[in-house]
mmCIF file with all atom_site columns, C-alpha atoms in Angstrom:
data_model
loop_
_atom_site.group_PDB
_atom_site.id
_atom_site.type_symbol
_atom_site.label_atom_id
_atom_site.label_alt_id
_atom_site.label_comp_id
_atom_site.label_asym_id
_atom_site.label_entity_id
_atom_site.label_seq_id
_atom_site.pdbx_PDB_ins_code
_atom_site.Cartn_x
_atom_site.Cartn_y
_atom_site.Cartn_z
_atom_site.occupancy
_atom_site.B_iso_or_equiv
_atom_site.pdbx_formal_charge
_atom_site.auth_seq_id
_atom_site.auth_comp_id
_atom_site.auth_asym_id
_atom_site.auth_atom_id
_atom_site.pdbx_PDB_model_num
ATOM 1   C CA . MET K 1 1   ? -0.018  0.199  -0.100 1.00 0.00 ? 1   MET K CA 1
ATOM 2   C CA . SER K 1 2   ? 1.572   3.180  -0.887 1.00 0.00 ? 2   SER K CA 1
ATOM 3   C CA . VAL K 1 3   ? 0.790   6.476  1.055  1.00 0.00 ? 3   VAL K CA 1
ATOM 4   C CA . GLU K 1 4   ? 0.122   9.701  -1.185 1.00 0.00 ? 4   GLU K CA 1
ATOM 5   C CA . LYS K 1 5   ? 1.904   12.774 0.184  1.00 0.00 ? 5   LYS K CA 1
ATOM 6   C CA . HIS K 1 6   ? 0.555   16.046 -0.348 1.00 0.00 ? 6   HIS K CA 1
ATOM 7   C CA . SER K 1 7   ? 2.748   19.644 0.324  1.00 0.00 ? 7   SER K CA 1
ATOM 8   C CA . TYR K 1 8   ? 1.890   22.968 0.814  1.00 0.00 ? 8   TYR K CA 1
ATOM 9   C CA . THR K 1 9   ? 2.855   26.243 1.695  1.00 0.00 ? 9   THR K CA 1
ATOM 10  C CA . VAL K 1 10  ? 0.651   27.566 4.673  1.00 0.00 ? 10  VAL K CA 1
ATOM 11  C CA . PRO K 1 11  ? -0.133  31.541 3.262  1.00 0.00 ? 11  PRO K CA 1
ATOM 12  C CA . ASN K 1 12  ? 0.593   34.002 6.376  1.00 0.00 ? 12  ASN K CA 1
ATOM 13  C CA . LEU K 1 13  ? 3.440   31.489 8.084  1.00 0.00 ? 13  LEU K CA 1
ATOM 14  C CA . PRO K 1 14  ? 6.448   31.878 6.088  1.00 0.00 ? 14  PRO K CA 1
ATOM 15  C CA . GLY K 1 15  ? 8.708   29.399 5.831  1.00 0.00 ? 15  GLY K CA 1
ATOM 16  C CA . VAL K 1 16  ? 5.806   26.659 6.759  1.00 0.00 ? 16  VAL K CA 1
ATOM 17  C CA . ARG K 1 17  ? 5.449   23.654 4.319  1.00 0.00 ? 17  ARG K CA 1
ATOM 18  C CA . LEU K 1 18  ? 3.125   20.792 5.376  1.00 0.00 ? 18  LEU K CA 1
ATOM 19  C CA . ASP K 1 19  ? 4.377   17.650 3.858  1.00 0.00 ? 19  ASP K CA 1
ATOM 20  C CA . GLY K 1 20  ? 3.906   15.273 6.582  1.00 0.00 ? 20  GLY K CA 1
ATOM 21  C CA . GLY K 1 21  ? 7.723   14.668 6.787  1.00 0.00 ? 21  GLY K CA 1
ATOM 22  C CA . ASN K 1 22  ? 8.673   17.494 9.148  1.00 0.00 ? 22  ASN K CA 1
ATOM 23  C CA . LEU K 1 23  ? 5.690   18.005 11.102 1.00 0.00 ? 23  LEU K CA 1
ATOM 24  C CA . SER K 1 24  ? 4.570   15.765 13.789 1.00 0.00 ? 24  SER K CA 1
ATOM 25  C CA . GLY K 1 25  ? 0.607   14.925 13.327 1.00 0.00 ? 25  GLY K CA 1
ATOM 26  C CA . ALA K 1 26  ? 0.255   17.383 16.320 1.00 0.00 ? 26  ALA K CA 1
ATOM 27  C CA . ASP K 1 27  ? 2.237   19.914 14.856 1.00 0.00 ? 27  ASP K CA 1
ATOM 28  C CA . ASP K 1 28  ? 0.317   19.641 11.574 1.00 0.00 ? 28  ASP K CA 1
ATOM 29  C CA . LYS K 1 29  ? -3.109  19.917 13.287 1.00 0.00 ? 29  LYS K CA 1
ATOM 30  C CA . ARG K 1 30  ? -2.041  22.875 15.095 1.00 0.00 ? 30  ARG K CA 1
ATOM 31  C CA . LYS K 1 31  ? -0.712  24.837 11.882 1.00 0.00 ? 31  LYS K CA 1
ATOM 32  C CA . THR K 1 32  ? -3.846  23.606 10.033 1.00 0.00 ? 32  THR K CA 1
ATOM 33  C CA . ALA K 1 33  ? -6.139  24.968 12.982 1.00 0.00 ? 33  ALA K CA 1
ATOM 34  C CA . GLU K 1 34  ? -4.166  28.540 13.076 1.00 0.00 ? 34  GLU K CA 1
ATOM 35  C CA . TYR K 1 35  ? -4.347  28.364 9.647  1.00 0.00 ? 35  TYR K CA 1
ATOM 36  C CA . PHE K 1 36  ? -8.312  28.436 9.525  1.00 0.00 ? 36  PHE K CA 1
ATOM 37  C CA . ASP K 1 37  ? -8.261  30.308 13.004 1.00 0.00 ? 37  ASP K CA 1
ATOM 38  C CA . ALA K 1 38  ? -6.474  33.491 11.397 1.00 0.00 ? 38  ALA K CA 1
ATOM 39  C CA . ARG K 1 39  ? -8.950  33.367 8.241  1.00 0.00 ? 39  ARG K CA 1
ATOM 40  C CA . ALA K 1 40  ? -12.426 32.645 9.985  1.00 0.00 ? 40  ALA K CA 1
ATOM 41  C CA . VAL K 1 41  ? -13.744 35.939 10.629 1.00 0.00 ? 41  VAL K CA 1
ATOM 42  C CA . ASP K 1 42  ? -14.082 36.630 7.045  1.00 0.00 ? 42  ASP K CA 1
ATOM 43  C CA . TRP K 1 43  ? -14.075 33.265 5.748  1.00 0.00 ? 43  TRP K CA 1
ATOM 44  C CA . ASP K 1 44  ? -17.573 33.625 4.559  1.00 0.00 ? 44  ASP K CA 1
ATOM 45  C CA . LYS K 1 45  ? -16.897 36.691 2.108  1.00 0.00 ? 45  LYS K CA 1
ATOM 46  C CA . HIS K 1 46  ? -14.644 34.468 0.240  1.00 0.00 ? 46  HIS K CA 1
ATOM 47  C CA . GLN K 1 47  ? -16.975 31.799 -0.470 1.00 0.00 ? 47  GLN K CA 1
ATOM 48  C CA . HIS K 1 48  ? -19.092 30.932 -3.162 1.00 0.00 ? 48  HIS K CA 1
ATOM 49  C CA . PRO K 1 49  ? -21.235 28.172 -2.739 1.00 0.00 ? 49  PRO K CA 1
ATOM 50  C CA . GLN K 1 50  ? -22.679 26.649 -6.005 1.00 0.00 ? 50  GLN K CA 1
ATOM 51  C CA . ASP K 1 51  ? -26.491 25.855 -4.822 1.00 0.00 ? 51  ASP K CA 1
ATOM 52  C CA . ALA K 1 52  ? -27.121 23.612 -7.262 1.00 0.00 ? 52  ALA K CA 1
ATOM 53  C CA . VAL K 1 53  ? -24.230 21.204 -6.593 1.00 0.00 ? 53  VAL K CA 1
ATOM 54  C CA . ILE K 1 54  ? -25.010 21.777 -3.067 1.00 0.00 ? 54  ILE K CA 1
ATOM 55  C CA . GLU K 1 55  ? -28.436 20.861 -3.988 1.00 0.00 ? 55  GLU K CA 1
ATOM 56  C CA . ARG K 1 56  ? -27.837 17.717 -5.742 1.00 0.00 ? 56  ARG K CA 1
ATOM 57  C CA . ILE K 1 57  ? -25.450 16.435 -2.866 1.00 0.00 ? 57  ILE K CA 1
ATOM 58  C CA . LEU K 1 58  ? -27.970 17.179 -0.393 1.00 0.00 ? 58  LEU K CA 1
ATOM 59  C CA . ASP K 1 59  ? -30.593 15.102 -2.660 1.00 0.00 ? 59  ASP K CA 1
ATOM 60  C CA . ASP K 1 60  ? -28.458 12.358 -2.766 1.00 0.00 ? 60  ASP K CA 1
ATOM 61  C CA . ALA K 1 61  ? -27.678 11.777 0.876  1.00 0.00 ? 61  ALA K CA 1
ATOM 62  C CA . GLU K 1 62  ? -31.509 11.973 1.393  1.00 0.00 ? 62  GLU K CA 1
ATOM 63  C CA . VAL K 1 63  ? -31.189 15.327 3.801  1.00 0.00 ? 63  VAL K CA 1
ATOM 64  C CA . GLY K 1 64  ? -34.827 16.687 4.423  1.00 0.00 ? 64  GLY K CA 1
ATOM 65  C CA . GLY K 1 65  ? -37.609 16.883 6.846  1.00 0.00 ? 65  GLY K CA 1
ATOM 66  C CA . GLY K 1 66  ? -36.549 15.198 10.061 1.00 0.00 ? 66  GLY K CA 1
ATOM 67  C CA . SER K 1 67  ? -32.882 14.483 9.211  1.00 0.00 ? 67  SER K CA 1
ATOM 68  C CA . ARG K 1 68  ? -30.372 14.552 11.705 1.00 0.00 ? 68  ARG K CA 1
ATOM 69  C CA . VAL K 1 69  ? -27.010 15.965 9.937  1.00 0.00 ? 69  VAL K CA 1
ATOM 70  C CA . LEU K 1 70  ? -23.598 15.656 11.466 1.00 0.00 ? 70  LEU K CA 1
ATOM 71  C CA . ASP K 1 71  ? -21.344 18.338 9.178  1.00 0.00 ? 71  ASP K CA 1
ATOM 72  C CA . LEU K 1 72  ? -17.645 16.963 10.097 1.00 0.00 ? 72  LEU K CA 1
ATOM 73  C CA . ALA K 1 73  ? -15.227 20.022 9.163  1.00 0.00 ? 73  ALA K CA 1
ATOM 74  C CA . CYS K 1 74  ? -18.335 22.429 9.422  1.00 0.00 ? 74  CYS K CA 1
ATOM 75  C CA . GLY K 1 75  ? -16.250 25.502 9.200  1.00 0.00 ? 75  GLY K CA 1
ATOM 76  C CA . THR K 1 76  ? -18.329 28.441 9.865  1.00 0.00 ? 76  THR K CA 1
ATOM 77  C CA . GLY K 1 77  ? -21.554 26.801 9.398  1.00 0.00 ? 77  GLY K CA 1
ATOM 78  C CA . ILE K 1 78  ? -21.590 27.648 5.466  1.00 0.00 ? 78  ILE K CA 1
ATOM 79  C CA . MET K 1 79  ? -24.048 24.611 4.910  1.00 0.00 ? 79  MET K CA 1
ATOM 80  C CA . ILE K 1 80  ? -26.357 24.613 7.834  1.00 0.00 ? 80  ILE K CA 1
ATOM 81  C CA . PRO K 1 81  ? -28.581 26.965 5.885  1.00 0.00 ? 81  PRO K CA 1
ATOM 82  C CA . TYR K 1 82  ? -29.009 24.451 3.334  1.00 0.00 ? 82  TYR K CA 1
ATOM 83  C CA . TYR K 1 83  ? -30.090 21.559 5.728  1.00 0.00 ? 83  TYR K CA 1
ATOM 84  C CA . LEU K 1 84  ? -32.346 23.686 7.878  1.00 0.00 ? 84  LEU K CA 1
ATOM 85  C CA . ARG K 1 85  ? -34.149 25.260 4.603  1.00 0.00 ? 85  ARG K CA 1
ATOM 86  C CA . ARG K 1 86  ? -34.656 21.274 3.992  1.00 0.00 ? 86  ARG K CA 1
ATOM 87  C CA . GLY K 1 87  ? -36.154 20.971 7.222  1.00 0.00 ? 87  GLY K CA 1
ATOM 88  C CA . ALA K 1 88  ? -32.990 19.109 9.045  1.00 0.00 ? 88  ALA K CA 1
ATOM 89  C CA . ALA K 1 89  ? -34.330 18.333 13.030 1.00 0.00 ? 89  ALA K CA 1
ATOM 90  C CA . SER K 1 90  ? -30.716 19.150 13.955 1.00 0.00 ? 90  SER K CA 1
ATOM 91  C CA . VAL K 1 91  ? -27.276 19.689 13.148 1.00 0.00 ? 91  VAL K CA 1
ATOM 92  C CA . VAL K 1 92  ? -24.406 19.164 14.958 1.00 0.00 ? 92  VAL K CA 1
ATOM 93  C CA . GLY K 1 93  ? -21.149 20.957 13.337 1.00 0.00 ? 93  GLY K CA 1
ATOM 94  C CA . ALA K 1 94  ? -17.912 19.429 14.451 1.00 0.00 ? 94  ALA K CA 1
ATOM 95  C CA . ASP K 1 95  ? -14.597 21.272 13.308 1.00 0.00 ? 95  ASP K CA 1
ATOM 96  C CA . LEU K 1 96  ? -10.932 21.461 14.538 1.00 0.00 ? 96  LEU K CA 1
ATOM 97  C CA . SER K 1 97  ? -10.566 25.206 14.616 1.00 0.00 ? 97  SER K CA 1
ATOM 98  C CA . ALA K 1 98  ? -11.941 27.189 17.630 1.00 0.00 ? 98  ALA K CA 1
ATOM 99  C CA . GLY K 1 99  ? -12.207 30.170 15.455 1.00 0.00 ? 99  GLY K CA 1
ATOM 100 C CA . MET K 1 100 ? -14.168 28.380 12.914 1.00 0.00 ? 100 MET K CA 1
ATOM 101 C CA . LEU K 1 101 ? -16.610 27.535 15.303 1.00 0.00 ? 101 LEU K CA 1
ATOM 102 C CA . ASP K 1 102 ? -16.503 30.735 16.969 1.00 0.00 ? 102 ASP K CA 1
ATOM 103 C CA . VAL K 1 103 ? -17.922 32.097 14.261 1.00 0.00 ? 103 VAL K CA 1
ATOM 104 C CA . ALA K 1 104 ? -20.470 29.432 13.625 1.00 0.00 ? 104 ALA K CA 1
ATOM 105 C CA . ARG K 1 105 ? -21.883 29.424 16.975 1.00 0.00 ? 105 ARG K CA 1
ATOM 106 C CA . ARG K 1 106 ? -22.329 33.418 16.586 1.00 0.00 ? 106 ARG K CA 1
ATOM 107 C CA . LYS K 1 107 ? -24.370 32.885 13.398 1.00 0.00 ? 107 LYS K CA 1
ATOM 108 C CA . PHE K 1 108 ? -26.535 30.047 15.044 1.00 0.00 ? 108 PHE K CA 1
ATOM 109 C CA . ALA K 1 109 ? -26.820 31.567 18.387 1.00 0.00 ? 109 ALA K CA 1
ATOM 110 C CA . GLY K 1 110 ? -30.526 31.513 18.328 1.00 0.00 ? 110 GLY K CA 1
ATOM 111 C CA . ASN K 1 111 ? -31.438 27.976 16.701 1.00 0.00 ? 111 ASN K CA 1
ATOM 112 C CA . ASN K 1 112 ? -31.757 25.170 19.314 1.00 0.00 ? 112 ASN K CA 1
ATOM 113 C CA . ASN K 1 113 ? -31.358 22.630 16.844 1.00 0.00 ? 113 ASN K CA 1
ATOM 114 C CA . VAL K 1 114 ? -27.933 23.860 15.933 1.00 0.00 ? 114 VAL K CA 1
ATOM 115 C CA . SER K 1 115 ? -24.720 22.987 17.903 1.00 0.00 ? 115 SER K CA 1
ATOM 116 C CA . PHE K 1 116 ? -21.166 22.641 17.594 1.00 0.00 ? 116 PHE K CA 1
ATOM 117 C CA . LEU K 1 117 ? -18.358 20.575 18.871 1.00 0.00 ? 117 LEU K CA 1
ATOM 118 C CA . GLN K 1 118 ? -14.381 21.268 18.984 1.00 0.00 ? 118 GLN K CA 1
ATOM 119 C CA . ALA K 1 119 ? -13.359 17.879 17.324 1.00 0.00 ? 119 ALA K CA 1
ATOM 120 C CA . ASP K 1 120 ? -10.315 16.383 15.582 1.00 0.00 ? 120 ASP K CA 1
ATOM 121 C CA . ARG K 1 121 ? -11.845 13.498 13.213 1.00 0.00 ? 121 ARG K CA 1
ATOM 122 C CA . ALA K 1 122 ? -8.744  11.578 13.035 1.00 0.00 ? 122 ALA K CA 1
ATOM 123 C CA . GLU K 1 123 ? -7.786  11.472 16.802 1.00 0.00 ? 123 GLU K CA 1
ATOM 124 C CA . GLY K 1 124 ? -11.061 10.029 18.437 1.00 0.00 ? 124 GLY K CA 1
ATOM 125 C CA . ALA K 1 125 ? -12.426 13.101 17.937 1.00 0.00 ? 125 ALA K CA 1
ATOM 126 C CA . MET K 1 126 ? -15.245 12.643 20.156 1.00 0.00 ? 126 MET K CA 1
ATOM 127 C CA . LYS K 1 127 ? -13.422 12.168 23.525 1.00 0.00 ? 127 LYS K CA 1
ATOM 128 C CA . GLY K 1 128 ? -15.064 9.436  25.505 1.00 0.00 ? 128 GLY K CA 1
ATOM 129 C CA . LEU K 1 129 ? -16.951 7.319  22.961 1.00 0.00 ? 129 LEU K CA 1
ATOM 130 C CA . GLN K 1 130 ? -16.134 4.416  22.016 1.00 0.00 ? 130 GLN K CA 1
ATOM 131 C CA . SER K 1 131 ? -16.709 4.935  18.209 1.00 0.00 ? 131 SER K CA 1
ATOM 132 C CA . ALA K 1 132 ? -17.883 6.958  15.680 1.00 0.00 ? 132 ALA K CA 1
ATOM 133 C CA . GLY K 1 133 ? -20.973 5.190  15.852 1.00 0.00 ? 133 GLY K CA 1
ATOM 134 C CA . GLY K 1 134 ? -21.588 5.624  19.481 1.00 0.00 ? 134 GLY K CA 1
ATOM 135 C CA . PHE K 1 135 ? -21.098 9.529  18.916 1.00 0.00 ? 135 PHE K CA 1
ATOM 136 C CA . LEU K 1 136 ? -23.965 9.226  16.294 1.00 0.00 ? 136 LEU K CA 1
ATOM 137 C CA . ARG K 1 137 ? -25.971 7.204  18.356 1.00 0.00 ? 137 ARG K CA 1
ATOM 138 C CA . ARG K 1 138 ? -25.673 9.455  20.763 1.00 0.00 ? 138 ARG K CA 1
ATOM 139 C CA . GLN K 1 139 ? -25.933 12.589 19.019 1.00 0.00 ? 139 GLN K CA 1
ATOM 140 C CA . LEU K 1 140 ? -28.473 11.899 16.475 1.00 0.00 ? 140 LEU K CA 1
ATOM 141 C CA . GLY K 1 141 ? -30.462 8.970  17.984 1.00 0.00 ? 141 GLY K CA 1
ATOM 142 C CA . SER K 1 142 ? -31.001 5.495  17.741 1.00 0.00 ? 142 SER K CA 1
ATOM 143 C CA . ASN K 1 143 ? -32.556 5.507  14.266 1.00 0.00 ? 143 ASN K CA 1
ATOM 144 C CA . LEU K 1 144 ? -29.388 6.302  12.343 1.00 0.00 ? 144 LEU K CA 1
ATOM 145 C CA . LYS K 1 145 ? -29.084 5.461  8.910  1.00 0.00 ? 145 LYS K CA 1
ATOM 146 C CA . LEU K 1 146 ? -25.791 4.587  7.483  1.00 0.00 ? 146 LEU K CA 1
ATOM 147 C CA . ARG K 1 147 ? -24.859 3.931  3.903  1.00 0.00 ? 147 ARG K CA 1
#
């Protein structure tokens, strides 16, 4: 089995390259979080969601009335309005970046059907839980349909 390496330069962090070889996993995650934290406040200004594409994806995922959505890497919650317009009963957004989550929490502060969790999906993100399935069942209910 071969492992593909990705390398990229982190803007606003001069001299930092993330290539998987010069950073530990913790450093890589820290720098990733820093990258998104630094951009969180203005993130939505630079996003241009393609409604037709998003709607097709949500159709294929059968997101509709009563759905319970787990949005991993939710960022500022840019997808959450799409879920809510379709009648999602609840949305749990999870992200590594505290800055992104701060923005998302402010945007959806008045909505009791939306909650957020700072988590790293790659390292037992949902601390204290035995498995992702356990997390999903606890957060989303026992009638979970996985495909």
